[in-house]
Coordinates of C-alpha atoms in Angstrom, one line a residue:
Chain A
X1 CA 0.0 0.0 -0.1
X2 CA 0.9 3.7 -0.2
X3 CA 3.3 5.1 2.3
X4 CA 4.0 8.8 3.0
X5 CA 7.5 10.0 2.4
X6 CA 8.8 11.2 5.8
X7 CA 12.1 12.9 6.4
X8 CA 14.5 12.8 8.0
X9 CA 14.6 9.1 8.6
X10 CA 16.6 9.6 11.9
X11 CA 18.0 12.6 13.9
X12 CA 20.6 13.0 16.6
X13 CA 20.2 16.3 18.3
X14 CA 21.5 18.0 21.5
X15 CA 19.1 18.6 24.4
X16 CA 17.5 22.0 24.0
X17 CA 17.6 22.1 20.2
X18 CA 14.6 22.5 18.0
X19 CA 13.6 19.7 15.7
X20 CA 11.7 19.6 12.4
X21 CA 10.4 16.7 10.4
X22 CA 8.0 16.6 7.4
X23 CA 5.8 14.4 5.4
X24 CA 5.0 14.6 1.7
X25 CA 2.6 12.7 -0.6
X26 CA 2.0 12.7 -4.2
X27 CA -1.8 12.7 -3.6
X28 CA -4.3 15.0 -1.6
X29 CA -5.0 14.1 2.0
X30 CA -8.0 15.3 4.1
X31 CA -6.4 14.8 7.5
X32 CA -2.9 14.8 8.9
X33 CA -2.0 13.2 12.2
X34 CA 1.3 13.2 14.0
X35 CA 2.0 10.2 16.4
X36 CA 4.9 9.3 18.7
X37 CA 5.8 5.6 19.3
X38 CA 7.8 4.5 22.4
X39 CA 9.3 1.0 22.5
X40 CA 6.7 -1.7 23.5
X41 CA 3.9 0.7 23.0
X42 CA 1.4 1.7 20.3
X43 CA 1.5 5.0 18.6
X44 CA 0.1 7.9 20.7
X45 CA -1.5 10.9 19.0
X46 CA 0.4 14.3 19.2
X47 CA -1.5 16.5 17.0
X48 CA -4.5 16.2 14.6
X49 CA -4.9 18.5 11.5
X50 CA -8.1 18.7 9.5
X51 CA -7.8 21.9 7.3
X52 CA -5.4 23.0 4.7
X53 CA -3.3 25.7 6.2
X54 CA -4.1 24.8 9.7
X55 CA -1.4 25.4 12.3
X56 CA -1.9 23.7 15.7
X57 CA 0.3 23.5 18.8
X58 CA 0.5 21.2 21.6
X59 CA 2.9 22.4 24.2
X60 CA 6.4 22.4 22.7
X61 CA 5.0 20.8 19.5
X62 CA 3.7 22.6 16.4
X63 CA 2.3 21.0 13.3
X64 CA 0.9 22.4 10.1
X65 CA -1.3 21.0 7.4
X66 CA 0.2 22.1 4.0
X67 CA -1.8 24.5 1.9
X68 CA -1.6 22.0 -1.1
X69 CA -2.9 19.2 1.1
X70 CA 0.0 17.1 0.0
X71 CA 2.4 17.8 3.0
X72 CA 2.7 18.4 6.7
X73 CA 5.5 19.3 9.1
X74 CA 6.0 18.8 12.9
X75 CA 8.3 21.0 14.9
X76 CA 9.5 20.3 18.4
X77 CA 11.1 23.2 20.3
X78 CA 13.7 22.9 23.1
X79 CA 13.9 19.2 22.9
X80 CA 14.3 17.2 26.1
X81 CA 15.4 13.5 26.7
X82 CA 11.8 12.2 26.9
X83 CA 11.3 13.3 23.4
X84 CA 13.3 10.3 22.2
X85 CA 11.2 7.9 20.2
X86 CA 9.9 7.2 16.6
X87 CA 7.6 9.9 15.2
X88 CA 5.1 8.9 12.4
X89 CA 2.9 11.2 10.3
X90 CA -0.3 9.6 9.1
X91 CA -3.0 10.8 6.9
X92 CA -6.3 10.1 5.4
X93 CA -6.1 10.2 1.5
X94 CA -9.0 12.1 0.0
X95 CA -11.7 9.5 -1.1
X96 CA -10.7 6.9 1.4
X97 CA -12.8 7.5 4.3
X98 CA -11.5 6.2 7.7
X99 CA -8.2 4.7 6.3
X100 CA -5.0 5.9 7.6
X101 CA -1.7 5.8 5.6
X102 CA 1.5 6.0 7.6
X103 CA 4.7 7.7 6.9
X104 CA 8.0 5.8 7.2
X105 CA 8.8 7.3 10.5
X106 CA 11.6 9.6 12.1
X107 CA 13.7 8.2 14.8
X108 CA 14.7 10.9 17.2
X109 CA 17.6 10.6 19.6
X110 CA 18.5 13.4 22.1
X111 CA 22.1 13.7 23.3
X112 CA 22.4 15.2 26.7
Chain B
X1 CA -10.8 9.2 23.7
X2 CA -11.4 5.4 23.6
X3 CA -9.3 3.2 25.7
X4 CA -8.1 -0.1 23.9
X5 CA -7.0 -3.3 25.7
X6 CA -5.1 -5.6 23.6
X7 CA -3.8 -9.1 24.4
X8 CA -1.7 -10.9 24.6
X9 CA 1.0 -8.2 24.7
X10 CA 3.6 -10.7 23.4
X11 CA 3.9 -14.2 22.4
X12 CA 6.5 -16.6 21.0
X13 CA 4.9 -19.2 18.7
X14 CA 6.0 -22.3 16.7
X15 CA 5.7 -22.0 13.0
X16 CA 2.6 -23.6 11.5
X17 CA 0.5 -22.7 14.5
X18 CA -2.1 -19.9 14.7
X19 CA -2.4 -17.1 17.3
X20 CA -5.6 -15.1 18.0
X21 CA -5.1 -11.5 19.2
X22 CA -8.0 -9.8 21.1
X23 CA -8.9 -6.1 21.1
X24 CA -11.4 -4.7 23.6
X25 CA -12.6 -1.1 23.5
X26 CA -14.2 0.7 26.4
X27 CA -16.9 2.2 24.2
X28 CA -18.9 1.2 21.1
X29 CA -17.2 1.9 17.8
X30 CA -18.4 1.3 14.3
X31 CA -15.0 0.4 12.8
X32 CA -12.0 -1.3 14.2
X33 CA -8.7 -1.5 12.2
X34 CA -5.9 -4.0 12.5
X35 CA -2.3 -3.1 11.5
X36 CA 0.9 -4.8 11.1
X37 CA 4.3 -3.3 12.0
X38 CA 7.2 -5.3 10.8
X39 CA 10.4 -5.0 12.8
X40 CA 11.9 -1.4 12.3
X41 CA 9.1 -0.5 9.9
X42 CA 6.0 1.7 9.8
X43 CA 2.4 0.6 10.3
X44 CA 0.5 -1.2 7.4
X45 CA -3.3 -1.6 7.5
X46 CA -4.4 -5.2 7.4
X47 CA -8.0 -4.9 7.4
X48 CA -11.1 -2.9 8.6
X49 CA -13.5 -4.7 10.8
X50 CA -17.2 -3.8 10.8
X51 CA -19.7 -5.3 13.2
X52 CA -22.1 -7.6 11.3
X53 CA -20.2 -7.9 8.1
X54 CA -17.1 -9.4 6.7
X55 CA -13.8 -7.6 7.2
X56 CA -12.4 -5.6 4.3
X57 CA -8.8 -6.5 3.6
X58 CA -6.1 -4.3 2.0
X59 CA -4.0 -5.4 -0.9
X60 CA -1.6 -8.2 0.1
X61 CA -3.7 -9.4 3.0
X62 CA -6.2 -12.3 2.7
X63 CA -8.9 -13.6 4.9
X64 CA -7.4 -17.3 5.0
X65 CA -4.2 -15.9 6.5
X66 CA -5.8 -13.2 8.7
X67 CA -9.3 -14.2 9.7
X68 CA -11.0 -11.5 11.7
X69 CA -14.1 -11.6 13.9
X70 CA -16.2 -8.6 15.0
X71 CA -19.0 -10.0 17.2
X72 CA -20.1 -6.7 18.7
X73 CA -19.3 -3.0 18.8
X74 CA -16.6 -3.2 21.5
X75 CA -14.5 -6.3 20.5
X76 CA -12.6 -7.8 17.7
X77 CA -10.1 -10.6 17.1
X78 CA -7.4 -11.1 14.6
X79 CA -6.0 -14.5 13.9
X80 CA -2.5 -15.0 12.4
X81 CA -2.9 -18.5 10.7
X82 CA -0.3 -21.0 9.8
X83 CA 2.5 -18.8 11.0
X84 CA 6.0 -18.5 9.6
X85 CA 9.0 -16.5 10.8
X86 CA 8.0 -13.8 8.3
X87 CA 4.8 -13.2 10.4
X88 CA 7.1 -11.9 13.3
X89 CA 5.8 -8.4 13.8
X90 CA 3.7 -6.2 16.1
X91 CA 0.1 -6.4 15.4
X92 CA -2.1 -3.4 16.5
X93 CA -5.7 -2.6 16.7
X94 CA -7.1 0.9 16.3
X95 CA -10.3 2.8 16.5
X96 CA -11.4 6.2 15.5
X97 CA -11.3 8.5 18.4
X98 CA -13.5 11.3 17.2
X99 CA -12.8 14.7 16.0
X100 CA -9.5 16.1 17.4
X101 CA -8.6 12.5 18.8
X102 CA -7.5 11.0 15.5
X103 CA -7.2 7.3 15.9
X104 CA -6.4 5.5 19.0
X105 CA -4.2 2.5 19.1
X106 CA -3.8 -0.4 21.4
X107 CA -0.4 -1.2 22.8
X108 CA 0.2 -3.9 20.3
X109 CA 0.9 -7.7 20.4
X110 CA 4.5 -8.4 19.7
X111 CA 4.6 -11.8 17.9
X112 CA 7.8 -13.9 17.4
X113 CA 7.5 -17.0 15.2
X114 CA 10.2 -19.6 15.7

């Protein structure tokens, strides 16, 4: 099945740095979701986006639904050690109600 | 948002056997979704389970290999049949959480086939 192109694949950053990751698709999406997955756990929703151009924050996290509806980014400001994990974007392609397509994931590691 | 209980959390199984994974939700939901996450990979949708009808399978997944039951609006099972080592993955169930809640996931079943 289709997967979203997510980059970067992995990141090593210093504690306190800002982080940015993005997802792109060749087709239009109606919804963009950002998840974090810790080892041994299922993905946990961070931010949900429902409108093109929408910019939403959740604490130190900010995500935007691209105006073309084909991309989204997630920013994490002032990273802390507990930000370590795998981040996935996920979206609902237009015309496929209730089905989620996942990105390839970004593995974030924070150096103290 | 909905709370999902999934079990078993992990299992080690012999090849050729079958394992049934259970997913219980604390509220009634129309659709339940089953995903596979192969080692180091992203999540891939296996099928959508609706109560009262046959599950809808994604390309590459078939009912004989992954039979699904959906006896009521709060429960579903996924069976991994005639397992081989290639079936070693994390299997996750998910439900729609409603507006602003996206989709909620269970904690997954980590399956190792030996």
